[in-house]
């Protein structure tokens, strides 16, 4: 049976994928940028528009890292504004469960679902990072295991709040002066992190409950996705890694009484399109050069080595020292649990090709997922989905706001010709367009 492809658009933000210094790049903060990219995604009949979250400006040795100074406005506020200028596109907000209360989360997400007519999604993320936690009352005190306990408890309570109104409890009888029946919105929950009770102030939203997205790739993250998520947002862009991840996560669903269709696997990918494959390869190389300056190469290498490499020449050889695991050098960023085999691979590739440190970072870490003519890219994407390496993809453009133009105008029509991607939206809610049950 031919599978239908699902697509989402990621608004660029804080990372070295975004080339905010490119002359063609627009504002990362103005509403016009969000609107342009969202309308492009909706013109391409994408499933949803995805906003990440940035809770602290990243620093390198106490100084703001220039490539990260692009800003990230609060997700739910931006998506609420986009709900007024779009009609079918899903609106997915990344909101941290470590620093937010379940009641706040349930109300804000349910509000977006009401405002958008059933298009809201919550990307549930956690944080162990004390550096980011300094901005919050609780700080970053949660270890890796405990933050997932809190996340699952938060999600359980948020769902309980969304389900706290039955359909017949909303009366709306103006003549009788009755708004709701007794018991509407009543809830109580007690767990390791929360002990709350009261009444939830919003009746059921159009989707019943917004779509749940999960972005973790650890053992706990995969299990969390299998038990509770509707969509998993992963990093597996290669065909082989995608198939392994897909098989592993889908195999966990039966344990929770779920079918394989109940969880969509959508890796984040980057795409470069040009008239010919050769032109696309040249264009991709130019983009990678823009994405990794000398200072950025040193910062990315520091995440792997866990050492201060500021004295190194990025255009010189790789560091000779062994990496350090758990170093404070990586504060506020995701480091590596086992960097030794990766360092060995980088050294082998650098020696084989005569690469400098910067060239090694560019070639080992920043290679785009799909590169080629529109026909080449469409064929590759369809191959990944039909062979169960993914159910679709979250596209991460390197330019704001025009980074999806080529894909929507030149690749989407070819996917439609193949009969693997929709010509128009079939449903009115995000859940229905993703083929998910309530």
GROMACS .gro file of C-alpha atoms in nm:
model
  438
    1UNK     CA    1   0.000   0.000   0.000
    2UNK     CA    2   0.140   0.342  -0.099
    3UNK     CA    3   0.196   0.564   0.204
    4UNK     CA    4   0.105   0.931   0.208
    5UNK     CA    5   0.387   1.166   0.305
    6UNK     CA    6   0.350   1.413   0.592
    7UNK     CA    7   0.543   1.742   0.589
    8UNK     CA    8   0.604   2.018   0.841
    9UNK     CA    9   0.790   2.349   0.827
   10UNK     CA   10   1.035   2.448   1.100
   11UNK     CA   11   1.088   2.821   1.147
   12UNK     CA   12   1.466   2.874   1.159
   13UNK     CA   13   1.613   2.990   1.486
   14UNK     CA   14   1.896   2.953   1.730
   15UNK     CA   15   2.152   2.722   1.576
   16UNK     CA   16   2.410   2.723   1.303
   17UNK     CA   17   2.162   2.587   1.046
   18UNK     CA   18   2.019   2.938   1.020
   19UNK     CA   19   2.226   3.173   0.807
   20UNK     CA   20   2.083   3.492   0.953
   21UNK     CA   21   2.375   3.698   0.820
   22UNK     CA   22   2.297   3.610   0.455
   23UNK     CA   23   2.193   3.925   0.260
   24UNK     CA   24   1.874   3.744   0.154
   25UNK     CA   25   1.774   3.669   0.513
   26UNK     CA   26   1.489   3.864   0.671
   27UNK     CA   27   1.401   3.931   1.033
   28UNK     CA   28   1.382   3.641   1.279
   29UNK     CA   29   1.137   3.839   1.496
   30UNK     CA   30   0.903   4.045   1.274
   31UNK     CA   31   0.558   3.891   1.234
   32UNK     CA   32   0.588   3.933   0.856
   33UNK     CA   33   0.861   3.663   0.853
   34UNK     CA   34   0.648   3.414   1.048
   35UNK     CA   35   0.348   3.491   0.827
   36UNK     CA   36   0.543   3.451   0.501
   37UNK     CA   37   0.686   3.111   0.596
   38UNK     CA   38   0.354   2.986   0.738
   39UNK     CA   39   0.163   3.094   0.427
   40UNK     CA   40   0.425   2.924   0.209
   41UNK     CA   41   0.381   2.602   0.408
   42UNK     CA   42   0.004   2.625   0.381
   43UNK     CA   43   0.028   2.688   0.005
   44UNK     CA   44   0.224   2.361  -0.003
   45UNK     CA   45  -0.050   2.188   0.204
   46UNK     CA   46   0.200   2.101   0.480
   47UNK     CA   47   0.062   1.936   0.792
   48UNK     CA   48   0.199   2.185   1.043
   49UNK     CA   49   0.422   2.482   1.119
   50UNK     CA   50   0.673   2.414   1.397
   51UNK     CA   51   0.823   2.665   1.638
   52UNK     CA   52   1.114   2.574   1.864
   53UNK     CA   53   1.181   2.738   2.200
   54UNK     CA   54   1.478   2.943   2.318
   55UNK     CA   55   1.486   3.015   2.689
   56UNK     CA   56   1.829   3.174   2.716
   57UNK     CA   57   2.078   3.338   2.484
   58UNK     CA   58   2.359   3.094   2.447
   59UNK     CA   59   2.704   3.195   2.558
   60UNK     CA   60   3.055   3.082   2.489
   61UNK     CA   61   3.293   3.150   2.775
   62UNK     CA   62   3.065   3.423   2.911
   63UNK     CA   63   3.011   3.600   2.578
   64UNK     CA   64   2.704   3.583   2.355
   65UNK     CA   65   2.778   3.367   2.052
   66UNK     CA   66   2.704   3.583   1.749
   67UNK     CA   67   2.556   3.310   1.530
   68UNK     CA   68   2.290   3.246   1.793
   69UNK     CA   69   2.171   3.606   1.827
   70UNK     CA   70   1.866   3.570   1.610
   71UNK     CA   71   1.595   3.568   1.876
   72UNK     CA   72   1.303   3.340   1.945
   73UNK     CA   73   0.974   3.508   2.041
   74UNK     CA   74   0.737   3.309   2.265
   75UNK     CA   75   0.588   3.025   2.059
   76UNK     CA   76   0.221   3.025   2.162
   77UNK     CA   77   0.188   3.402   2.119
   78UNK     CA   78   0.326   3.386   1.764
   79UNK     CA   79   0.111   3.085   1.674
   80UNK     CA   80  -0.203   3.253   1.806
   81UNK     CA   81  -0.136   3.542   1.568
   82UNK     CA   82  -0.075   3.298   1.281
   83UNK     CA   83  -0.409   3.129   1.355
   84UNK     CA   84  -0.576   3.448   1.229
   85UNK     CA   85  -0.399   3.446   0.890
   86UNK     CA   86  -0.404   3.072   0.810
   87UNK     CA   87  -0.697   2.831   0.775
   88UNK     CA   88  -0.573   2.470   0.764
   89UNK     CA   89  -0.207   2.465   0.867
   90UNK     CA   90  -0.136   2.296   1.201
   91UNK     CA   91   0.037   2.515   1.462
   92UNK     CA   92   0.294   2.336   1.679
   93UNK     CA   93   0.449   2.507   1.984
   94UNK     CA   94   0.755   2.388   2.173
   95UNK     CA   95   0.696   2.448   2.543
   96UNK     CA   96   0.915   2.317   2.823
   97UNK     CA   97   0.751   2.089   3.080
   98UNK     CA   98   1.035   2.144   3.330
   99UNK     CA   99   0.964   2.514   3.383
  100UNK     CA  100   0.584   2.534   3.329
  101UNK     CA  101   0.286   2.428   3.542
  102UNK     CA  102   0.036   2.177   3.394
  103UNK     CA  103  -0.261   2.413   3.443
  104UNK     CA  104  -0.084   2.691   3.251
  105UNK     CA  105   0.012   2.450   2.972
  106UNK     CA  106  -0.337   2.303   2.942
  107UNK     CA  107  -0.505   2.644   2.926
  108UNK     CA  108  -0.263   2.806   2.680
  109UNK     CA  109  -0.266   2.509   2.439
  110UNK     CA  110  -0.643   2.463   2.464
  111UNK     CA  111  -0.683   2.835   2.392
  112UNK     CA  112  -0.474   2.799   2.074
  113UNK     CA  113  -0.686   2.501   1.972
  114UNK     CA  114  -1.005   2.704   2.020
  115UNK     CA  115  -0.866   3.009   1.836
  116UNK     CA  116  -0.740   2.804   1.541
  117UNK     CA  117  -1.042   2.577   1.505
  118UNK     CA  118  -0.852   2.261   1.604
  119UNK     CA  119  -0.498   2.307   1.473
  120UNK     CA  120  -0.285   2.317   1.791
  121UNK     CA  121   0.005   2.085   1.880
  122UNK     CA  122   0.241   2.074   2.179
  123UNK     CA  123   0.602   1.969   2.135
  124UNK     CA  124   0.686   1.844   2.486
  125UNK     CA  125   1.047   1.912   2.580
  126UNK     CA  126   1.240   1.889   2.905
  127UNK     CA  127   1.556   2.051   3.043
  128UNK     CA  128   1.831   1.932   3.278
  129UNK     CA  129   2.038   2.243   3.212
  130UNK     CA  130   2.117   2.457   3.517
  131UNK     CA  131   2.253   2.729   3.287
  132UNK     CA  132   1.910   2.776   3.128
  133UNK     CA  133   1.741   2.710   3.463
  134UNK     CA  134   1.898   3.021   3.616
  135UNK     CA  135   1.621   3.216   3.441
  136UNK     CA  136   1.354   3.031   3.642
  137UNK     CA  137   1.243   2.995   4.001
  138UNK     CA  138   1.324   2.626   4.021
  139UNK     CA  139   1.655   2.636   3.838
  140UNK     CA  140   1.783   2.338   3.644
  141UNK     CA  141   1.779   2.088   3.925
  142UNK     CA  142   1.627   1.790   3.743
  143UNK     CA  143   1.847   1.504   3.636
  144UNK     CA  144   1.781   1.317   3.312
  145UNK     CA  145   1.553   1.048   3.458
  146UNK     CA  146   1.359   1.283   3.683
  147UNK     CA  147   1.282   1.533   3.410
  148UNK     CA  148   1.100   1.262   3.214
  149UNK     CA  149   0.904   1.169   3.528
  150UNK     CA  150   0.798   1.533   3.556
  151UNK     CA  151   0.721   1.551   3.182
  152UNK     CA  152   0.499   1.241   3.191
  153UNK     CA  153   0.326   1.364   3.505
  154UNK     CA  154   0.272   1.707   3.342
  155UNK     CA  155   0.129   1.549   3.028
  156UNK     CA  156  -0.100   1.320   3.228
  157UNK     CA  157  -0.242   1.616   3.420
  158UNK     CA  158  -0.273   1.834   3.108
  159UNK     CA  159  -0.478   1.559   2.942
  160UNK     CA  160  -0.687   1.522   3.256
  161UNK     CA  161  -0.766   1.894   3.242
  162UNK     CA  162  -0.857   1.876   2.873
  163UNK     CA  163  -1.090   1.584   2.954
  164UNK     CA  164  -1.241   1.748   3.262
  165UNK     CA  165  -1.545   1.865   3.066
  166UNK     CA  166  -1.782   1.607   2.917
  167UNK     CA  167  -1.978   1.715   2.610
  168UNK     CA  168  -2.311   1.741   2.795
  169UNK     CA  169  -2.170   1.965   3.069
  170UNK     CA  170  -2.162   2.269   2.841
  171UNK     CA  171  -2.526   2.391   2.852
  172UNK     CA  172  -2.522   2.747   2.709
  173UNK     CA  173  -2.892   2.798   2.785
  174UNK     CA  174  -2.935   3.177   2.770
  175UNK     CA  175  -3.306   3.165   2.856
  176UNK     CA  176  -3.243   2.964   3.170
  177UNK     CA  177  -2.925   3.150   3.252
  178UNK     CA  178  -2.732   2.823   3.267
  179UNK     CA  179  -2.379   2.805   3.127
  180UNK     CA  180  -2.256   2.464   3.249
  181UNK     CA  181  -2.369   2.171   3.461
  182UNK     CA  182  -2.235   2.100   3.806
  183UNK     CA  183  -1.904   1.915   3.801
  184UNK     CA  184  -1.780   2.072   3.478
  185UNK     CA  185  -1.402   2.112   3.474
  186UNK     CA  186  -1.347   1.948   3.814
  187UNK     CA  187  -1.010   1.779   3.854
  188UNK     CA  188  -0.763   1.651   4.112
  189UNK     CA  189  -0.421   1.494   4.077
  190UNK     CA  190  -0.139   1.401   4.311
  191UNK     CA  191   0.203   1.281   4.202
  192UNK     CA  192   0.576   1.315   4.265
  193UNK     CA  193   0.589   1.672   4.129
  194UNK     CA  194   0.233   1.807   4.150
  195UNK     CA  195  -0.056   1.799   4.397
  196UNK     CA  196  -0.336   2.009   4.247
  197UNK     CA  197  -0.714   2.019   4.242
  198UNK     CA  198  -0.976   2.265   4.115
  199UNK     CA  199  -1.175   2.342   3.800
  200UNK     CA  200  -1.046   2.383   3.446
  201UNK     CA  201  -1.185   2.699   3.288
  202UNK     CA  202  -1.225   2.596   2.923
  203UNK     CA  203  -1.473   2.354   2.766
  204UNK     CA  204  -1.339   2.089   2.522
  205UNK     CA  205  -1.148   2.230   2.223
  206UNK     CA  206  -1.223   2.132   1.861
  207UNK     CA  207  -0.964   1.848   1.857
  208UNK     CA  208  -1.065   1.713   2.196
  209UNK     CA  209  -0.697   1.734   2.279
  210UNK     CA  210  -0.416   1.903   2.081
  211UNK     CA  211  -0.162   1.681   1.901
  212UNK     CA  212   0.136   1.577   2.118
  213UNK     CA  213   0.487   1.591   1.967
  214UNK     CA  214   0.797   1.450   2.135
  215UNK     CA  215   1.153   1.532   2.030
  216UNK     CA  216   1.380   1.317   2.247
  217UNK     CA  217   1.601   1.042   2.105
  218UNK     CA  218   1.728   0.884   2.428
  219UNK     CA  219   1.594   0.554   2.564
  220UNK     CA  220   1.359   0.750   2.793
  221UNK     CA  221   1.257   0.976   2.506
  222UNK     CA  222   1.170   0.685   2.277
  223UNK     CA  223   0.965   0.518   2.550
  224UNK     CA  224   0.790   0.848   2.625
  225UNK     CA  225   0.703   0.885   2.256
  226UNK     CA  226   0.574   0.528   2.232
  227UNK     CA  227   0.348   0.570   2.534
  228UNK     CA  228   0.223   0.926   2.489
  229UNK     CA  229   0.312   1.105   2.163
  230UNK     CA  230   0.128   1.144   1.832
  231UNK     CA  231   0.437   1.262   1.640
  232UNK     CA  232   0.807   1.209   1.713
  233UNK     CA  233   1.051   1.469   1.586
  234UNK     CA  234   1.392   1.306   1.543
  235UNK     CA  235   1.734   1.379   1.394
  236UNK     CA  236   1.767   1.068   1.177
  237UNK     CA  237   1.813   1.209   0.830
  238UNK     CA  238   2.003   0.921   0.666
  239UNK     CA  239   1.817   0.626   0.521
  240UNK     CA  240   1.990   0.359   0.732
  241UNK     CA  241   1.964   0.548   1.062
  242UNK     CA  242   1.602   0.631   0.983
  243UNK     CA  243   1.504   0.269   0.920
  244UNK     CA  244   1.669   0.154   1.244
  245UNK     CA  245   1.498   0.427   1.449
  246UNK     CA  246   1.162   0.375   1.277
  247UNK     CA  247   1.162   0.001   1.344
  248UNK     CA  248   1.269   0.046   1.706
  249UNK     CA  249   1.009   0.309   1.797
  250UNK     CA  250   0.720   0.146   1.609
  251UNK     CA  251   0.795  -0.189   1.779
  252UNK     CA  252   0.739  -0.028   2.121
  253UNK     CA  253   0.381   0.083   2.047
  254UNK     CA  254   0.204  -0.251   2.098
  255UNK     CA  255   0.316  -0.253   2.462
  256UNK     CA  256   0.088   0.046   2.517
  257UNK     CA  257  -0.202  -0.093   2.314
  258UNK     CA  258  -0.131   0.137   2.021
  259UNK     CA  259  -0.124   0.071   1.646
  260UNK     CA  260   0.175   0.167   1.428
  261UNK     CA  261  -0.033   0.436   1.255
  262UNK     CA  262  -0.096   0.612   1.585
  263UNK     CA  263   0.256   0.762   1.596
  264UNK     CA  264   0.406   0.953   1.302
  265UNK     CA  265   0.786   0.957   1.277
  266UNK     CA  266   0.908   1.283   1.120
  267UNK     CA  267   1.285   1.350   1.127
  268UNK     CA  268   1.417   1.704   1.090
  269UNK     CA  269   1.592   1.745   0.754
  270UNK     CA  270   1.755   2.013   0.541
  271UNK     CA  271   1.694   2.030   0.166
  272UNK     CA  272   1.887   2.200  -0.115
  273UNK     CA  273   1.716   2.226  -0.456
  274UNK     CA  274   1.858   2.357  -0.785
  275UNK     CA  275   1.801   2.307  -1.158
  276UNK     CA  276   2.045   2.014  -1.176
  277UNK     CA  277   2.205   1.776  -0.929
  278UNK     CA  278   2.551   1.928  -0.990
  279UNK     CA  279   2.421   2.280  -0.928
  280UNK     CA  280   2.255   2.164  -0.608
  281UNK     CA  281   2.580   2.009  -0.484
  282UNK     CA  282   2.765   2.339  -0.542
  283UNK     CA  283   2.483   2.535  -0.375
  284UNK     CA  284   2.486   2.301  -0.074
  285UNK     CA  285   2.862   2.345  -0.031
  286UNK     CA  286   2.821   2.725  -0.035
  287UNK     CA  287   2.550   2.707   0.231
  288UNK     CA  288   2.768   2.490   0.456
  289UNK     CA  289   3.051   2.743   0.424
  290UNK     CA  290   2.810   3.015   0.539
  291UNK     CA  291   2.682   2.806   0.829
  292UNK     CA  292   3.022   2.726   0.979
  293UNK     CA  293   3.250   3.025   1.031
  294UNK     CA  294   3.586   2.979   1.205
  295UNK     CA  295   3.445   3.070   1.553
  296UNK     CA  296   3.145   2.842   1.497
  297UNK     CA  297   3.372   2.554   1.396
  298UNK     CA  298   3.562   2.594   1.725
  299UNK     CA  299   3.237   2.601   1.929
  300UNK     CA  300   3.101   2.290   1.758
  301UNK     CA  301   3.433   2.112   1.806
  302UNK     CA  302   3.432   2.209   2.175
  303UNK     CA  303   3.099   2.026   2.217
  304UNK     CA  304   3.272   1.710   2.095
  305UNK     CA  305   3.604   1.753   2.272
  306UNK     CA  306   3.462   1.903   2.593
  307UNK     CA  307   3.766   2.134   2.602
  308UNK     CA  308   3.832   2.504   2.555
  309UNK     CA  309   3.966   2.521   2.199
  310UNK     CA  310   3.972   2.902   2.169
  311UNK     CA  311   4.349   2.899   2.122
  312UNK     CA  312   4.324   2.670   1.819
  313UNK     CA  313   4.334   2.786   1.458
  314UNK     CA  314   4.011   2.664   1.294
  315UNK     CA  315   4.200   2.641   0.966
  316UNK     CA  316   4.469   2.426   1.127
  317UNK     CA  317   4.475   2.058   1.231
  318UNK     CA  318   4.235   1.885   1.474
  319UNK     CA  319   4.318   1.893   1.849
  320UNK     CA  320   4.558   1.619   1.953
  321UNK     CA  321   4.411   1.584   2.304
  322UNK     CA  322   4.148   1.325   2.396
  323UNK     CA  323   3.791   1.450   2.464
  324UNK     CA  324   3.658   1.517   2.815
  325UNK     CA  325   3.311   1.381   2.904
  326UNK     CA  326   3.077   1.598   3.116
  327UNK     CA  327   3.281   1.917   3.085
  328UNK     CA  328   3.130   2.254   3.181
  329UNK     CA  329   3.253   2.388   2.845
  330UNK     CA  330   2.930   2.259   2.689
  331UNK     CA  331   2.692   2.446   2.924
  332UNK     CA  332   2.362   2.537   2.762
  333UNK     CA  333   2.424   2.305   2.467
  334UNK     CA  334   2.383   1.938   2.392
  335UNK     CA  335   2.717   1.758   2.425
  336UNK     CA  336   2.814   1.397   2.351
  337UNK     CA  337   2.774   1.104   2.590
  338UNK     CA  338   3.049   0.904   2.413
  339UNK     CA  339   3.264   1.136   2.199
  340UNK     CA  340   3.563   0.899   2.155
  341UNK     CA  341   3.448   0.705   1.845
  342UNK     CA  342   3.330   1.028   1.679
  343UNK     CA  343   3.664   1.198   1.742
  344UNK     CA  344   3.839   0.892   1.594
  345UNK     CA  345   3.619   0.914   1.283
  346UNK     CA  346   3.682   1.290   1.246
  347UNK     CA  347   4.058   1.233   1.271
  348UNK     CA  348   4.049   0.953   1.013
  349UNK     CA  349   3.847   1.162   0.767
  350UNK     CA  350   4.066   1.470   0.821
  351UNK     CA  351   4.380   1.270   0.753
  352UNK     CA  352   4.232   1.096   0.447
  353UNK     CA  353   4.113   1.420   0.284
  354UNK     CA  354   4.366   1.669   0.420
  355UNK     CA  355   4.091   1.868   0.593
  356UNK     CA  356   4.144   2.145   0.848
  357UNK     CA  357   3.940   2.152   1.169
  358UNK     CA  358   3.680   2.381   1.008
  359UNK     CA  359   3.660   2.171   0.692
  360UNK     CA  360   3.615   1.861   0.907
  361UNK     CA  361   3.326   2.020   1.100
  362UNK     CA  362   3.162   2.129   0.774
  363UNK     CA  363   3.190   1.787   0.617
  364UNK     CA  364   3.116   1.573   0.922
  365UNK     CA  365   2.840   1.769   1.089
  366UNK     CA  366   2.663   1.998   0.845
  367UNK     CA  367   2.583   1.788   0.542
  368UNK     CA  368   2.231   1.851   0.413
  369UNK     CA  369   1.990   1.558   0.400
  370UNK     CA  370   1.841   1.591   0.051
  371UNK     CA  371   2.043   1.761  -0.226
  372UNK     CA  372   1.953   1.764  -0.595
  373UNK     CA  373   1.717   1.865  -0.871
  374UNK     CA  374   1.346   1.874  -0.784
  375UNK     CA  375   1.304   1.525  -0.932
  376UNK     CA  376   1.599   1.384  -0.735
  377UNK     CA  377   1.475   1.531  -0.407
  378UNK     CA  378   1.115   1.416  -0.462
  379UNK     CA  379   1.232   1.062  -0.541
  380UNK     CA  380   1.460   1.047  -0.235
  381UNK     CA  381   1.190   1.173   0.003
  382UNK     CA  382   0.935   0.928  -0.133
  383UNK     CA  383   1.187   0.641  -0.109
  384UNK     CA  384   1.252   0.713   0.260
  385UNK     CA  385   0.879   0.711   0.337
  386UNK     CA  386   0.775   0.411   0.127
  387UNK     CA  387   1.065   0.203   0.271
  388UNK     CA  388   0.973   0.288   0.632
  389UNK     CA  389   1.263   0.516   0.720
  390UNK     CA  390   1.007   0.787   0.811
  391UNK     CA  391   0.640   0.885   0.782
  392UNK     CA  392   0.740   1.231   0.664
  393UNK     CA  393   0.979   1.512   0.744
  394UNK     CA  394   1.012   1.842   0.927
  395UNK     CA  395   1.191   2.073   0.684
  396UNK     CA  396   1.444   2.314   0.838
  397UNK     CA  397   1.528   2.592   0.589
  398UNK     CA  398   1.853   2.786   0.625
  399UNK     CA  399   1.694   3.117   0.522
  400UNK     CA  400   1.414   3.318   0.681
  401UNK     CA  401   1.151   3.363   0.547
  402UNK     CA  402   1.201   3.243   0.186
  403UNK     CA  403   1.381   2.915   0.260
  404UNK     CA  404   1.086   2.692   0.159
  405UNK     CA  405   0.999   2.861  -0.171
  406UNK     CA  406   1.191   2.624  -0.400
  407UNK     CA  407   1.065   2.315  -0.221
  408UNK     CA  408   0.698   2.418  -0.229
  409UNK     CA  409   0.707   2.544  -0.587
  410UNK     CA  410   0.920   2.271  -0.743
  411UNK     CA  411   0.923   1.955  -0.528
  412UNK     CA  412   0.570   1.945  -0.387
  413UNK     CA  413   0.410   1.931  -0.738
  414UNK     CA  414   0.623   1.625  -0.820
  415UNK     CA  415   0.517   1.450  -0.497
  416UNK     CA  416   0.155   1.523  -0.590
  417UNK     CA  417   0.209   1.380  -0.940
  418UNK     CA  418   0.331   1.058  -0.776
  419UNK     CA  419   0.012   1.042  -0.571
  420UNK     CA  420   0.202   1.041  -0.240
  421UNK     CA  421   0.114   1.389  -0.115
  422UNK     CA  422  -0.219   1.571  -0.086
  423UNK     CA  423  -0.348   1.827  -0.340
  424UNK     CA  424  -0.564   1.987  -0.075
  425UNK     CA  425  -0.643   1.948   0.293
  426UNK     CA  426  -0.890   1.668   0.361
  427UNK     CA  427  -0.980   1.767   0.717
  428UNK     CA  428  -1.031   2.077   0.922
  429UNK     CA  429  -0.815   1.980   1.221
  430UNK     CA  430  -0.446   1.892   1.246
  431UNK     CA  431  -0.534   1.558   1.401
  432UNK     CA  432  -0.755   1.464   1.106
  433UNK     CA  433  -0.494   1.571   0.847
  434UNK     CA  434  -0.232   1.356   1.021
  435UNK     CA  435  -0.474   1.061   1.025
  436UNK     CA  436  -0.475   1.042   1.404
  437UNK     CA  437  -0.757   0.937   1.632
  438UNK     CA  438  -0.852   1.136   1.941
   0.00000   0.00000   0.00000
